[in-house]
XYZ file of C-alpha atoms in Angstrom:
67
model
C -5.845 4.069 -15.378
C -2.486 3.740 -17.097
C 0.586 4.136 -15.004
C 4.271 3.645 -15.875
C 5.117 1.691 -12.702
C 5.795 -1.989 -13.451
C 5.649 -3.321 -9.902
C 1.907 -3.797 -9.019
C 1.164 -6.384 -6.274
C -2.324 -7.415 -5.379
C -3.045 -8.111 -1.712
C -5.541 -8.159 1.105
C -5.802 -5.381 3.656
C -4.828 -6.724 7.059
C -4.424 -3.610 9.121
C -5.134 0.128 8.712
C -3.617 2.412 11.334
C -4.317 6.009 11.065
C -2.200 8.599 12.698
C -2.672 12.297 12.942
C -2.190 12.847 9.084
C -0.672 9.621 7.736
C -1.838 6.060 7.749
C 0.019 2.902 7.678
C -1.785 0.215 5.642
C -0.543 -3.353 5.798
C -1.227 -5.768 2.877
C -0.862 -9.552 2.889
C 0.731 -10.395 -0.516
C 0.441 -14.164 -0.289
C 2.327 -14.904 3.043
C 4.343 -11.852 3.166
C 3.155 -8.464 4.473
C 4.023 -5.096 3.059
C 3.327 -1.661 4.683
C 2.360 1.538 2.766
C 2.390 4.944 4.360
C -0.287 7.079 2.740
C -2.489 10.049 3.897
C -5.640 9.522 5.970
C -7.389 11.296 3.289
C -6.261 8.647 0.653
C -7.504 5.820 2.922
C -10.925 7.396 3.061
C -11.005 8.091 -0.704
C -9.997 4.608 -1.665
C -12.261 3.105 0.898
C -9.411 1.004 2.258
C -10.659 -1.383 5.051
C -9.456 -4.585 6.717
C -10.407 -7.556 4.669
C -10.703 -5.663 1.361
C -8.523 -6.073 -1.727
C -5.875 -3.503 -2.810
C -2.975 -3.104 -5.065
C 0.418 -1.877 -4.021
C 1.997 0.104 -6.760
C 5.795 0.387 -6.337
C 7.892 2.809 -8.353
C 11.364 3.813 -7.301
C 14.374 4.888 -9.043
C 16.545 3.262 -6.073
C 15.858 0.483 -3.767
C 18.431 -0.303 -0.998
C 18.452 -3.459 0.882
C 20.842 -4.170 3.710
C 21.743 -7.000 6.131
């Protein structure tokens, strides 16, 4: 699949927490952990499970960071 996003990060699924409609999927990307919010349906369709490999695809026109 070709996509225009340039920020693709490979990681290992360390947690999948399903809510009523949305799941939080945590990926270990080599010592840091990032969290994605996706639908429960997407979790099931992608077969995401703890210990599996997954890719975070990040595409944003604006990213804000504060301290």
